mmCIF file of C-alpha atoms in Angstrom:
data_model
loop_
_atom_site.group_PDB
_atom_site.id
_atom_site.type_symbol
_atom_site.label_atom_id
_atom_site.label_comp_id
_atom_site.label_asym_id
_atom_site.label_seq_id
_atom_site.Cartn_x
_atom_site.Cartn_y
_atom_site.Cartn_z
ATOM 1 C CA UNK C 175 14.410 -2.478 1.020
ATOM 2 C CA UNK C 176 16.959 -5.186 0.236
ATOM 3 C CA UNK C 177 19.883 -5.639 -2.166
ATOM 4 C CA UNK C 178 19.831 -9.162 -3.576
ATOM 5 C CA UNK C 179 23.207 -10.678 -4.509
ATOM 6 C CA UNK C 180 23.501 -11.201 -8.269
ATOM 7 C CA UNK C 181 19.892 -10.111 -8.747
ATOM 8 C CA UNK C 182 17.526 -7.198 -8.831
ATOM 9 C CA UNK C 183 16.881 -5.135 -5.706
ATOM 10 C CA UNK C 184 13.562 -5.113 -3.854
ATOM 11 C CA UNK C 185 11.953 -1.713 -3.409
ATOM 12 C CA UNK C 186 9.055 -0.698 -1.147
ATOM 13 C CA UNK C 187 6.589 -0.322 -4.018
ATOM 14 C CA UNK C 188 7.369 -3.632 -5.757
ATOM 15 C CA UNK C 189 4.724 -6.251 -6.212
ATOM 16 C CA UNK C 190 1.013 -6.741 -6.159
ATOM 17 C CA UNK C 191 -1.178 -5.263 -3.455
ATOM 18 C CA UNK C 192 -4.637 -6.481 -2.585
ATOM 19 C CA UNK C 193 -6.837 -4.560 -0.179
ATOM 20 C CA UNK C 194 -10.189 -5.418 1.316
ATOM 21 C CA UNK C 195 -12.082 -2.721 3.099
ATOM 22 C CA UNK C 196 -15.178 -0.808 3.996
ATOM 23 C CA UNK C 197 -16.045 2.810 3.307
ATOM 24 C CA UNK C 198 -18.876 5.134 4.188
ATOM 25 C CA UNK C 199 -19.554 8.543 2.662
ATOM 26 C CA UNK C 200 -22.119 10.475 4.640
ATOM 27 C CA UNK C 201 -24.512 12.802 2.803
ATOM 28 C CA UNK C 202 -22.446 15.961 3.372
ATOM 29 C CA UNK C 203 -19.585 14.384 1.380
ATOM 30 C CA UNK C 204 -17.211 13.351 4.153
ATOM 31 C CA UNK C 205 -16.688 9.867 5.462
ATOM 32 C CA UNK C 206 -14.171 7.183 6.284
ATOM 33 C CA UNK C 207 -12.479 4.150 4.798
ATOM 34 C CA UNK C 208 -10.824 1.209 6.557
ATOM 35 C CA UNK C 209 -8.639 -1.198 4.570
ATOM 36 C CA UNK C 210 -6.631 -4.305 5.349
ATOM 37 C CA UNK C 211 -3.931 -4.834 2.752
ATOM 38 C CA UNK C 212 -1.401 -7.438 1.655
ATOM 39 C CA UNK C 213 1.629 -6.675 -0.490
ATOM 40 C CA UNK C 214 3.458 -9.581 -2.157
ATOM 41 C CA UNK C 215 6.382 -9.625 -4.538
ATOM 42 C CA UNK C 216 8.714 -12.318 -5.801
ATOM 43 C CA UNK C 217 11.660 -11.924 -8.146
ATOM 44 C CA UNK C 218 11.288 -13.832 -11.405
ATOM 45 C CA UNK C 219 14.454 -15.768 -10.545
ATOM 46 C CA UNK C 220 12.771 -16.843 -7.242
ATOM 47 C CA UNK C 221 15.769 -15.478 -5.300
ATOM 48 C CA UNK C 222 13.725 -13.211 -3.037
ATOM 49 C CA UNK C 223 10.177 -12.572 -1.845
ATOM 50 C CA UNK C 224 8.545 -9.686 0.001
ATOM 51 C CA UNK C 225 5.443 -9.999 2.201
ATOM 52 C CA UNK C 226 3.799 -7.117 4.012
ATOM 53 C CA UNK C 227 0.468 -6.696 5.810
ATOM 54 C CA UNK C 228 -0.905 -3.259 6.682
ATOM 55 C CA UNK C 229 -4.000 -1.458 7.937
ATOM 56 C CA UNK C 230 -5.195 1.886 6.547
ATOM 57 C CA UNK C 231 -7.696 4.190 8.262
ATOM 58 C CA UNK C 232 -8.774 7.146 6.132
ATOM 59 C CA UNK C 233 -10.825 10.305 6.325
ATOM 60 C CA UNK C 234 -12.207 11.113 2.884
ATOM 61 C CA UNK C 235 -14.136 13.944 1.312
ATOM 62 C CA UNK C 236 -16.087 14.354 -1.898
ATOM 63 C CA UNK C 237 -17.914 17.469 -3.035
ATOM 64 C CA UNK C 238 -21.233 16.145 -4.451
ATOM 65 C CA UNK C 239 -20.650 18.090 -7.680
ATOM 66 C CA UNK C 240 -17.127 16.660 -8.112
ATOM 67 C CA UNK C 241 -16.422 13.038 -9.230
ATOM 68 C CA UNK C 242 -13.149 12.875 -7.230
ATOM 69 C CA UNK C 243 -12.701 11.585 -3.665
ATOM 70 C CA UNK C 244 -9.840 13.078 -1.647
ATOM 71 C CA UNK C 245 -8.408 11.072 1.235
ATOM 72 C CA UNK C 246 -5.937 11.416 4.094
ATOM 73 C CA UNK C 247 -4.825 8.139 5.665
ATOM 74 C CA UNK C 248 -2.949 6.821 8.669
ATOM 75 C CA UNK C 249 -1.272 3.537 7.759
ATOM 76 C CA UNK C 250 -0.031 0.931 10.236
ATOM 77 C CA UNK C 251 2.512 -1.415 8.692
ATOM 78 C CA UNK C 252 2.778 -4.675 10.673
ATOM 79 C CA UNK C 253 6.387 -5.228 9.582
ATOM 80 C CA UNK C 254 7.684 -6.262 6.178
ATOM 81 C CA UNK C 255 9.481 -9.563 5.711
ATOM 82 C CA UNK C 256 11.977 -10.239 2.912
ATOM 83 C CA UNK C 257 13.404 -13.714 2.311
ATOM 84 C CA UNK C 258 16.393 -14.170 0.010
ATOM 85 C CA UNK C 259 17.720 -17.560 -1.073
ATOM 86 C CA UNK C 260 20.859 -17.187 -3.157
ATOM 87 C CA UNK C 261 23.068 -19.836 -1.477
ATOM 88 C CA UNK C 262 21.339 -19.934 1.920
ATOM 89 C CA UNK C 263 17.976 -18.559 2.983
ATOM 90 C CA UNK C 264 18.191 -15.208 4.762
ATOM 91 C CA UNK C 265 15.220 -13.435 6.335
ATOM 92 C CA UNK C 266 15.184 -9.675 6.796
ATOM 93 C CA UNK C 267 12.404 -8.414 9.023
ATOM 94 C CA UNK C 268 11.315 -4.854 9.645
ATOM 95 C CA UNK C 269 9.668 -3.374 12.729
ATOM 96 C CA UNK C 270 6.038 -2.237 12.626
ATOM 97 C CA UNK C 271 5.694 1.413 11.638
ATOM 98 C CA UNK C 272 3.137 4.182 11.234
ATOM 99 C CA UNK C 273 2.997 6.423 8.180
ATOM 100 C CA UNK C 274 0.699 8.620 6.119
ATOM 101 C CA UNK C 275 -0.999 8.338 2.732
ATOM 102 C CA UNK C 276 -2.898 10.851 0.593
ATOM 103 C CA UNK C 277 -5.041 9.798 -2.348
ATOM 104 C CA UNK C 278 -7.286 11.008 -5.163
ATOM 105 C CA UNK C 279 -9.792 8.570 -6.617
ATOM 106 C CA UNK C 280 -12.134 9.122 -9.549
ATOM 107 C CA UNK C 281 -15.596 7.769 -8.718
ATOM 108 C CA UNK C 282 -17.567 9.259 -11.616
ATOM 109 C CA UNK C 283 -18.870 7.415 -14.653
ATOM 110 C CA UNK C 284 -16.901 6.417 -17.700
ATOM 111 C CA UNK C 285 -13.609 4.759 -18.480
ATOM 112 C CA UNK C 286 -11.689 6.355 -15.576
ATOM 113 C CA UNK C 287 -14.160 5.270 -12.867
ATOM 114 C CA UNK C 288 -12.326 3.411 -10.102
ATOM 115 C CA UNK C 289 -8.835 4.677 -10.931
ATOM 116 C CA UNK C 290 -6.862 6.379 -8.203
ATOM 117 C CA UNK C 291 -3.461 7.770 -7.318
ATOM 118 C CA UNK C 292 -1.882 7.616 -3.867
ATOM 119 C CA UNK C 293 1.380 8.725 -2.276
ATOM 120 C CA UNK C 294 2.696 7.023 0.866
ATOM 121 C CA UNK C 295 5.208 8.408 3.343
ATOM 122 C CA UNK C 296 6.648 5.629 5.515
ATOM 123 C CA UNK C 297 9.969 4.995 7.240
ATOM 124 C CA UNK C 298 10.700 1.516 8.582
ATOM 125 C CA UNK C 299 13.573 0.057 10.606
ATOM 126 C CA UNK C 300 15.266 -3.268 10.088
ATOM 127 C CA UNK C 301 14.866 -5.367 13.260
ATOM 128 C CA UNK C 302 18.388 -6.745 13.545
ATOM 129 C CA UNK C 303 20.447 -3.656 12.659
ATOM 130 C CA UNK C 304 18.061 -0.794 13.418
ATOM 131 C CA UNK C 305 18.880 0.656 9.988
ATOM 132 C CA UNK C 306 16.128 3.048 8.900
ATOM 133 C CA UNK C 307 14.777 2.544 5.366
ATOM 134 C CA UNK C 308 12.575 4.950 3.408
ATOM 135 C CA UNK C 309 9.604 2.856 2.258
ATOM 136 C CA UNK C 310 7.756 5.809 0.673
ATOM 137 C CA UNK C 311 6.100 5.215 -2.672
ATOM 138 C CA UNK C 312 3.497 6.354 -5.156
ATOM 139 C CA UNK C 313 0.970 4.096 -6.811
ATOM 140 C CA UNK C 314 -1.654 4.094 -9.499
ATOM 141 C CA UNK C 315 -4.464 1.692 -8.642
ATOM 142 C CA UNK C 316 -7.890 0.461 -9.634
ATOM 143 C CA UNK C 317 -10.632 -0.335 -7.126
ATOM 144 C CA UNK C 318 -13.818 -2.360 -7.400
ATOM 145 C CA UNK C 319 -16.740 -1.599 -5.170
ATOM 146 C CA UNK C 320 -19.448 -4.114 -4.391
#
């Protein structure tokens, strides 16, 4: 997303993501999931930080005999914000955008329960220049259900 002078670059998948959501699987195996997420990343040198808030709405399916949930998601990104502070503080903001996500999540029993893999396709534009940036990424995640 941003090249930091004399430092590491910030990429779309950097950082920690926390999501809070609700899901419902109906008896025939299909259902939905709604998630509100926050992505945060800071360089160890404290030269730059990334903040991003997004909403995911998913259709998901699970065959009752299969311990894997398959999902297709529409994601609404509210607009990433990157602040760099090498000599002066500079803020780079991105316009809101809509993208797509697909995921596989293991919901069976055992050591792999809760682990998932997702791939996101998202293109965002920088507000000031209109430069389009590919913010696509893949992630391995763990989810807790309560």
